[in-house]
CSV table of C-alpha atoms and ligand atoms in Angstrom, one decimal:
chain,number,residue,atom,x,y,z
A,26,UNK,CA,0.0,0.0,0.0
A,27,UNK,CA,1.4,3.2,-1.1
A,28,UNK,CA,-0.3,5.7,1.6
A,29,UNK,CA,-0.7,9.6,0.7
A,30,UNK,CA,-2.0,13.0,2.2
A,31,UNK,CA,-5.0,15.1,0.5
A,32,UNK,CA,-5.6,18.3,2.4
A,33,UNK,CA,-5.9,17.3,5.7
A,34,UNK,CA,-7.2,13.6,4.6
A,35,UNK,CA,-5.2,10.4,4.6
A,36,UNK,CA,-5.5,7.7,1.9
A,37,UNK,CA,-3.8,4.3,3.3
A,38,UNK,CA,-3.3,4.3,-0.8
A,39,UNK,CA,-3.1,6.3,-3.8
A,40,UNK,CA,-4.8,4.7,-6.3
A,41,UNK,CA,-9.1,5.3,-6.2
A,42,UNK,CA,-12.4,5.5,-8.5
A,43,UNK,CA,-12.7,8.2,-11.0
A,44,UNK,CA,-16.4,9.7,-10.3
A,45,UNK,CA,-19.0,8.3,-12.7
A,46,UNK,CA,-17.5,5.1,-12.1
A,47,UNK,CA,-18.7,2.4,-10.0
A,48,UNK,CA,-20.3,4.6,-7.6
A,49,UNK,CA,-24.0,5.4,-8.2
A,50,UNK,CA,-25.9,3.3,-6.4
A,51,UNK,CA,-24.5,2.6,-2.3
A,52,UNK,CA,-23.4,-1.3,-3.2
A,53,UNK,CA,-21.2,0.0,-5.8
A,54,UNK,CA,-19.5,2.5,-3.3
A,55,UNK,CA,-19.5,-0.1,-0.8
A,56,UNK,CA,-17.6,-2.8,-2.9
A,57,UNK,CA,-15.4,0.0,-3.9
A,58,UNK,CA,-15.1,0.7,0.3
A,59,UNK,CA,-14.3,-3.0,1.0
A,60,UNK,CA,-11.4,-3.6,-1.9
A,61,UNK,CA,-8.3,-3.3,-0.4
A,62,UNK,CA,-6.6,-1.7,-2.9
A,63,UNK,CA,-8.9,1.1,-3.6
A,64,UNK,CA,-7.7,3.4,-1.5
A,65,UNK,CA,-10.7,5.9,-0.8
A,66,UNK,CA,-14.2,6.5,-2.5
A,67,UNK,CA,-15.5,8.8,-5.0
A,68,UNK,CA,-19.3,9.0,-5.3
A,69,UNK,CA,-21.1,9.8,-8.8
A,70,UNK,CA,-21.6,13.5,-9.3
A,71,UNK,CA,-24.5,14.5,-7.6
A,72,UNK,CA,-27.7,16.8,-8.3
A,73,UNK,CA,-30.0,18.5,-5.5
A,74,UNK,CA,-32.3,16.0,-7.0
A,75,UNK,CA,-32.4,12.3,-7.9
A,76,UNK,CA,-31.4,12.7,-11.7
A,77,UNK,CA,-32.4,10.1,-14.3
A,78,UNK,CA,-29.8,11.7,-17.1
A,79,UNK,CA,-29.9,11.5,-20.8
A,80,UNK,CA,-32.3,8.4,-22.7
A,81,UNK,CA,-29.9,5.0,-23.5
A,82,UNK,CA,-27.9,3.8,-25.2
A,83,UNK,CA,-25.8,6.3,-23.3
A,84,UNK,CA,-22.3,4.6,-22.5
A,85,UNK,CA,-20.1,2.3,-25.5
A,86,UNK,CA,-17.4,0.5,-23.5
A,87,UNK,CA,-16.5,-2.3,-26.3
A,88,UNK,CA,-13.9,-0.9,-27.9
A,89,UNK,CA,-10.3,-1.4,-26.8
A,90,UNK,CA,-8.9,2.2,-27.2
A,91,UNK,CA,-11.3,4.2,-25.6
A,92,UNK,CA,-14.9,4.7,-23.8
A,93,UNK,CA,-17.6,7.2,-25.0
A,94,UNK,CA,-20.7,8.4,-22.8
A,95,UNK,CA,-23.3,10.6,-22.4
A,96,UNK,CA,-24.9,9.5,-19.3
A,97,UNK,CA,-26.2,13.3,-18.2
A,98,UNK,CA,-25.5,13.3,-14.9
A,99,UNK,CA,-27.7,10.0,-13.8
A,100,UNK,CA,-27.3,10.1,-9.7
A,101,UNK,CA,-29.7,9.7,-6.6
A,102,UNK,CA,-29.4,12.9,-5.0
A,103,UNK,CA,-26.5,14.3,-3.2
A,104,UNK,CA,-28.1,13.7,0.3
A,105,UNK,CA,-28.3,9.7,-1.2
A,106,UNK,CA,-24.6,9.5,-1.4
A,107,UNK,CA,-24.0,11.9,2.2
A,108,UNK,CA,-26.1,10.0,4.1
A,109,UNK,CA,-25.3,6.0,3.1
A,110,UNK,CA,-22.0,6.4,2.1
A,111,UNK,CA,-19.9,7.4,5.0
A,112,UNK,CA,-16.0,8.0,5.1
A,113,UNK,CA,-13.8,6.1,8.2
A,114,UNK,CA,-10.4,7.5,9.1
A,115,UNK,CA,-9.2,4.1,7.2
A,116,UNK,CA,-10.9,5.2,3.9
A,117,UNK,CA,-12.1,8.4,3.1
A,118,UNK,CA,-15.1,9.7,1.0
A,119,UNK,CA,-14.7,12.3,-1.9
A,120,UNK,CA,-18.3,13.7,-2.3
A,121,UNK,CA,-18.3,14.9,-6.2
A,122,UNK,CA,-20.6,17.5,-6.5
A,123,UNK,CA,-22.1,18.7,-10.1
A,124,UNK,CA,-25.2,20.3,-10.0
A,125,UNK,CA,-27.1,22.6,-12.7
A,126,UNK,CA,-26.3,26.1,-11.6
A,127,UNK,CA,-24.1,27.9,-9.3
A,128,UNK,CA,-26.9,28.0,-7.0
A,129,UNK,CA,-27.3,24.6,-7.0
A,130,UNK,CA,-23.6,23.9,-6.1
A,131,UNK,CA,-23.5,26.2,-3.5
A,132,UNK,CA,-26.5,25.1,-1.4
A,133,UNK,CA,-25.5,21.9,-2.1
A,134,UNK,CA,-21.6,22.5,-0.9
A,135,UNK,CA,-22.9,24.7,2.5
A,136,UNK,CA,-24.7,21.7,3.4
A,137,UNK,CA,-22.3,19.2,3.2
A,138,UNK,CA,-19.6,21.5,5.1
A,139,UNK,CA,-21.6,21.7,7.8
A,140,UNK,CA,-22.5,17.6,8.4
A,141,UNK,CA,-19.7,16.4,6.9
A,142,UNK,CA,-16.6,15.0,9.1
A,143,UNK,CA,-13.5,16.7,7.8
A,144,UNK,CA,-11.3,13.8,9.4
A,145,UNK,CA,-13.0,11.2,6.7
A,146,UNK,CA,-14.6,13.4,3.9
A,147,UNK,CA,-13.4,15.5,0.7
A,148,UNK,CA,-15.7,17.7,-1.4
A,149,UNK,CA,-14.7,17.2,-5.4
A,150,UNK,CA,-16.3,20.3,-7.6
A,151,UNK,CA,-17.1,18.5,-10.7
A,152,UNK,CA,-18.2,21.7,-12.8
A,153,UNK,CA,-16.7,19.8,-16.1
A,154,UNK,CA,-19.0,17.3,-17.4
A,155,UNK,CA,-19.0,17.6,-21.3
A,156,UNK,CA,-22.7,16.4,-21.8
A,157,UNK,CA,-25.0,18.9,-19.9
A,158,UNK,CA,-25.8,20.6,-23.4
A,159,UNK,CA,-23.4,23.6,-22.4
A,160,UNK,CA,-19.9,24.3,-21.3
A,161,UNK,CA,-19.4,23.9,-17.1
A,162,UNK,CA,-17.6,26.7,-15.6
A,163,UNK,CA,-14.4,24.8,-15.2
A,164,UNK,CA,-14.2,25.3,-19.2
A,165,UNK,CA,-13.4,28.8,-19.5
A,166,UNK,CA,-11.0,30.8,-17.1
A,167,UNK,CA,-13.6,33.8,-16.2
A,168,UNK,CA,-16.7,31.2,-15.9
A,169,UNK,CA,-14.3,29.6,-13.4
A,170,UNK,CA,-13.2,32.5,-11.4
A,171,UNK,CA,-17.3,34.1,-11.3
A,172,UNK,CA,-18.5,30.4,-9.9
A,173,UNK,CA,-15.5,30.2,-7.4
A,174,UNK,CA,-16.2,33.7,-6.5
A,175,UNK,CA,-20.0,33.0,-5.9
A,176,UNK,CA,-19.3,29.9,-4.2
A,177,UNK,CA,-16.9,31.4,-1.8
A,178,UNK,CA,-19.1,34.1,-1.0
A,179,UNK,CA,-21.7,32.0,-0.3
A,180,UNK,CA,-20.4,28.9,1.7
A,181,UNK,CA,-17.5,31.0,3.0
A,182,UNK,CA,-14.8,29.1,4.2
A,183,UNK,CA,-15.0,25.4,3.0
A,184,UNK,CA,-15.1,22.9,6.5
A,185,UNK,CA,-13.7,19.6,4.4
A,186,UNK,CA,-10.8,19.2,2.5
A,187,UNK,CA,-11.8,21.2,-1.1
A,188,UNK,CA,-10.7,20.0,-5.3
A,189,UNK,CA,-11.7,20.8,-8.4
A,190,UNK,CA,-12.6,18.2,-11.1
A,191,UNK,CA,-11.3,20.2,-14.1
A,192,UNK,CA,-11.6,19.7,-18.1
A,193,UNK,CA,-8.6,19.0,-20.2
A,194,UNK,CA,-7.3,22.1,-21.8
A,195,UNK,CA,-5.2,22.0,-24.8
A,196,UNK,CA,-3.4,25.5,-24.8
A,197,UNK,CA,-0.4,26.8,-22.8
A,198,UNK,CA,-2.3,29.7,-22.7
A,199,UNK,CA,-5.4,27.9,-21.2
A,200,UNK,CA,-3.4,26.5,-18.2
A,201,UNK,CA,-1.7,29.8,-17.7
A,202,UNK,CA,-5.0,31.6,-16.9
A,203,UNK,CA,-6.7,28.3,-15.0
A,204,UNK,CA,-3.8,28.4,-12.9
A,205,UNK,CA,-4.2,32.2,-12.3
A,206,UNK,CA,-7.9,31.4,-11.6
A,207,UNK,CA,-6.9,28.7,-9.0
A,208,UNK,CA,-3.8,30.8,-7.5
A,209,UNK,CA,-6.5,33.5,-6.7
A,210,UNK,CA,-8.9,31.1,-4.8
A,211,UNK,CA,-6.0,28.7,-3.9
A,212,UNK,CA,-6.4,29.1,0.0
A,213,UNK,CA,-9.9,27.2,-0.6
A,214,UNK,CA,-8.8,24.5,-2.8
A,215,UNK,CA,-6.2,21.3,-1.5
A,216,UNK,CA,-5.9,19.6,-4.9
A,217,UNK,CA,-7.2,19.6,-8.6
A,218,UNK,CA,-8.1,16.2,-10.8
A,219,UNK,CA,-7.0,16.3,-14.1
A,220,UNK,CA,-8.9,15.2,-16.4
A,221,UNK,CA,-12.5,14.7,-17.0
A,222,UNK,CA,-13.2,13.0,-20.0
A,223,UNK,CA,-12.5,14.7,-23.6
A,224,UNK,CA,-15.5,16.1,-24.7
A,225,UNK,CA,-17.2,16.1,-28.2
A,226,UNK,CA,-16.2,12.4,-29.1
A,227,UNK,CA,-18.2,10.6,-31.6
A,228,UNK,CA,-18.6,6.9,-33.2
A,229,UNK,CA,-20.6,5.0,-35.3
A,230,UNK,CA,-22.9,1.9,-35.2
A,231,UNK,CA,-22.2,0.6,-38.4
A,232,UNK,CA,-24.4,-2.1,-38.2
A,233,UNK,CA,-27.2,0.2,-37.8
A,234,UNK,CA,-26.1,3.6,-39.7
A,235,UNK,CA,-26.7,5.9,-36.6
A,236,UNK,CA,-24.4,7.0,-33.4
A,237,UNK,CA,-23.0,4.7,-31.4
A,238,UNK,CA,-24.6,6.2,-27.9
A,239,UNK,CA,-28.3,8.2,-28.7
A,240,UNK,CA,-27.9,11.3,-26.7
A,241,UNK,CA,-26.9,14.8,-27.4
A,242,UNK,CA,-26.9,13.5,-31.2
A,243,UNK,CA,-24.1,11.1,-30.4
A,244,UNK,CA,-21.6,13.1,-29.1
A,245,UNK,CA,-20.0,12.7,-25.7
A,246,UNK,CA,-17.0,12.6,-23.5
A,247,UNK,CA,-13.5,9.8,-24.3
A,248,UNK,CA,-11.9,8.2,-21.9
A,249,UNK,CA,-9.9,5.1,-21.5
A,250,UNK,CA,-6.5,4.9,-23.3
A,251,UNK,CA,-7.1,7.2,-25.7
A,252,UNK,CA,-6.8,10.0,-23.7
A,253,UNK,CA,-3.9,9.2,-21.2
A,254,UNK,CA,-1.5,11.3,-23.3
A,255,UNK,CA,-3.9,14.3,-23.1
A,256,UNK,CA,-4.4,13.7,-18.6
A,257,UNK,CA,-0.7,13.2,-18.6
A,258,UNK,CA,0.4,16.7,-20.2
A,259,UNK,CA,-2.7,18.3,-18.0
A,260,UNK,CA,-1.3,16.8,-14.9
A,261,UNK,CA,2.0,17.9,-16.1
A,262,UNK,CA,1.4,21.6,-17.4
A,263,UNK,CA,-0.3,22.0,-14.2
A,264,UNK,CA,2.3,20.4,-11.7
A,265,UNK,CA,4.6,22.4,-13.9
A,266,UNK,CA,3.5,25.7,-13.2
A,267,UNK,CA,2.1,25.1,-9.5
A,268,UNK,CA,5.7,24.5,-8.8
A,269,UNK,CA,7.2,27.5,-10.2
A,270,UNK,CA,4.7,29.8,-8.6
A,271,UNK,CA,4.4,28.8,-5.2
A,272,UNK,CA,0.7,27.3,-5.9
A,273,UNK,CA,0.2,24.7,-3.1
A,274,UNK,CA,-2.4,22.7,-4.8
A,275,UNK,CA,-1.9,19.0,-5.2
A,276,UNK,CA,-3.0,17.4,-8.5
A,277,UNK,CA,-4.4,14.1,-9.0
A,278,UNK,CA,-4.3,12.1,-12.5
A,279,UNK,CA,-7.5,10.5,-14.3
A,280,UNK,CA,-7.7,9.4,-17.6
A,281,UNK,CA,-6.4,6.3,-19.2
A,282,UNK,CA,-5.0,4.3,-16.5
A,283,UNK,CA,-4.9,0.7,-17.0
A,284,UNK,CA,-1.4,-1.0,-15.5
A,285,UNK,CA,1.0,0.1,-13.3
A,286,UNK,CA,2.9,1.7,-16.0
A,287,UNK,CA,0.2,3.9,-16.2
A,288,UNK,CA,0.4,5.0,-12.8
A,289,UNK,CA,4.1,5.4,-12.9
A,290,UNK,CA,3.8,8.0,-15.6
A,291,UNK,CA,1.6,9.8,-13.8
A,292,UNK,CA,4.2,10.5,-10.8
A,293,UNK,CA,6.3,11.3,-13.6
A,294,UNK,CA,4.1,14.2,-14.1
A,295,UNK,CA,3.4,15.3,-10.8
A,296,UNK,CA,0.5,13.6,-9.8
A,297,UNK,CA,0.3,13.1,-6.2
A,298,UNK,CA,-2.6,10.4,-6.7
A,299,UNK,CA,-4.5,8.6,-9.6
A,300,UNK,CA,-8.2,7.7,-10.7
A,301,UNK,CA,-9.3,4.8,-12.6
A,302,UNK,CA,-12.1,5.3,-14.8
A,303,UNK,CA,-13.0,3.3,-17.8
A,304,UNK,CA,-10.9,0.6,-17.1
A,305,UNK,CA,-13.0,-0.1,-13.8
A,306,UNK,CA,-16.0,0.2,-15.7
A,307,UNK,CA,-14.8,-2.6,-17.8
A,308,UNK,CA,-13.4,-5.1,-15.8
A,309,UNK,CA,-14.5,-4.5,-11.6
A,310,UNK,CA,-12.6,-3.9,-8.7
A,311,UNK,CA,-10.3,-6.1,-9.2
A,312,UNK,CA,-8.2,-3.8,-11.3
A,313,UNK,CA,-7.1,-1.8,-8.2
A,314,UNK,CA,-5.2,-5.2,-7.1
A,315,UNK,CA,-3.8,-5.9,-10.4
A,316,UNK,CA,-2.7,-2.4,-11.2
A,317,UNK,CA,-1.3,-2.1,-7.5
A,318,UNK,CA,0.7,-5.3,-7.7
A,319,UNK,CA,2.2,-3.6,-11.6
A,320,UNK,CA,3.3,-0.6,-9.8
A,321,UNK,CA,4.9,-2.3,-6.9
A,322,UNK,CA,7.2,-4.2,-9.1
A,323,UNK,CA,8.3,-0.9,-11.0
A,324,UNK,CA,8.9,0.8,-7.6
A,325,UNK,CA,10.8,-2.3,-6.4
A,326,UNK,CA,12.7,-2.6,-10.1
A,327,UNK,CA,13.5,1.5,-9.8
A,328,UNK,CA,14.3,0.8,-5.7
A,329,UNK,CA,12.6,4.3,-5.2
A,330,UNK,CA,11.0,4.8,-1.5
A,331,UNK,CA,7.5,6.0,-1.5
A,332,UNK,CA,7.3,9.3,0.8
B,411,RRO,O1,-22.8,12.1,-16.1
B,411,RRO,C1,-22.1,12.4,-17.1
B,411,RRO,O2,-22.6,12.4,-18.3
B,411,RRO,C2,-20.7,12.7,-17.0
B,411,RRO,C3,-20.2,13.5,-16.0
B,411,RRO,BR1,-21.2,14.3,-14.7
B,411,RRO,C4,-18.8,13.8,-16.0
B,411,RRO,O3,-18.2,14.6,-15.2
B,411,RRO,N1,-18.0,13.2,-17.0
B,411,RRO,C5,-18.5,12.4,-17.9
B,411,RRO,O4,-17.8,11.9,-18.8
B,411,RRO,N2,-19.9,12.1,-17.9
């Protein structure tokens, strides 16, 4: 087990869920809370409301290179996943909030501040989701800055240990002013996770001449292999420039992961944790053992000492 510190929260290990995956209904995040290796829980992000998201087919996980879904924010409610799913100092809870409106996030985020235990809970903004019909906040630098503003001025100071689900960005110039954004607010926010999935993805059912998921007219977010070059620079870029401005943020990698090379890359970038997302959603919780075991061996091969 390779133990880690996120805001004031400790993981007994590094490696954990991507929200979205394996966590909407409490069994899931209860089979996720019982594997070893998993080392903490994410829930699905939540709405005020139970949400039923977008019609199906919705999700395509066949193919080998990648994932595509448009599942619009399916969920129970965030008081579904506060209430059953409850963090221990052993393994800790990341609440992922997404929500329709600033509004929504903010009541949603005062809330949870106040009940939740700060020793065994996490707050993770998820203001990124590509298939809500219009760009999240997290998207474009001043949308980002007015949401954090309003949020901030709302919930005030944030009880639980505070991150940011963000979008991958493509530009230098993009992760210049997100950093800015996040160096302005940073006394609020312990860690960012990089990325959500690439938005704007498309396939075909050949079969049947039409998209391969119905929604949004067949467009929707990548993950899975595909993308780990694109979470990589992210994590990267970010850890990058974090580092040479004083920013004490941590950031976490997502997207792509499915050995223990994987992970190892993503140190290499500066992530101080990872996600696993599609691969999860394609093969269980057994993954976290297998990609656990991968990573041991490099870190024994390499004789590096985890800190
Ligand atoms: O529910 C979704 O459609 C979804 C969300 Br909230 C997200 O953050 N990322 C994603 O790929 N799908």
């Amino acid at each position: 087990m390779y133990p880690v510190k996120i805001g004031i929260l400790k993981l007994p290990h590094f490696i954990y869920n991507a929200s979205g995956i394996w966590d909407t209904t409490v069994s899931q995040c209860l089979e996720l809370f019982d594997t070893k290796y998993c080392g903490a829980v994410v829930t699905k992000s939540a709405t005020l409301h139970e949400n039923s998201g977008n019609k199906y087919p919705k999700y395509h996980f066949a193919c080998d290179h990648y994932s595509i879904n448009s599942n619009g924010l399916e969920n129970k409610g965030y008081q579904y996943y506060v209430r059953s799913v409850r963090g221990t100092l052993e393994k800790p809870v990341f609440y992922s909030i997404g929500g329709f409106s600033n509004a929504d996030r903010a009541e949603m985020i005062a809330m949870c501040s106040k009940i939740l235990d700060p020793m065994c809970s996490a707050i993770e903004l998820n203001m990124s989701c590509p298939n809500l019909g219009c760009v999240g906040p997290a998207y474009e630098p001043h949308l980002l800055d007015v949401a954090l503003e309003d949020l901030f001025q709302v919930v005030g100071s944030i009880q639980v240990t505070f991150g940011l689900k963000l979008p991958p960005y493509y530009l230098i110039q993009q992760f210049e002013d997100i950093a800015s954004v996040l160096q302005k607010h940073m006394h609020h926010i312990d860690y960012i996770t990089c990325i959500n999935s690439i938005p704007n993805g498309m396939d075909y059912d050949v079969d049947n001449d039409r998209p391969i998921i119905a929604p949004n007219d067949g467009y929707g977010g990548i993950g899975g292999p595909a993308t780990l070059p694109i979470g990589l620079s992210n994590v990267s870029r970010f850890a990058k420039i974090f580092k040479e401005r004083g920013i004490d943020i941590k950031v976490i990698g997502c997207g792509g992961i499915s050995s223990g090379s994987d992970v190892y890359k993503y140190l290499l970038a500066g992530a101080a944790a990872v996600q696993v997302g599609t691969h999860l959603w394609k093969n269980g919780v057994t993954v976290f053992e297998e990609i656990s075991i991968e990573f041991d061996k490099i870190m024994k091969r390499k004789g590096i000492q985890w800190i």
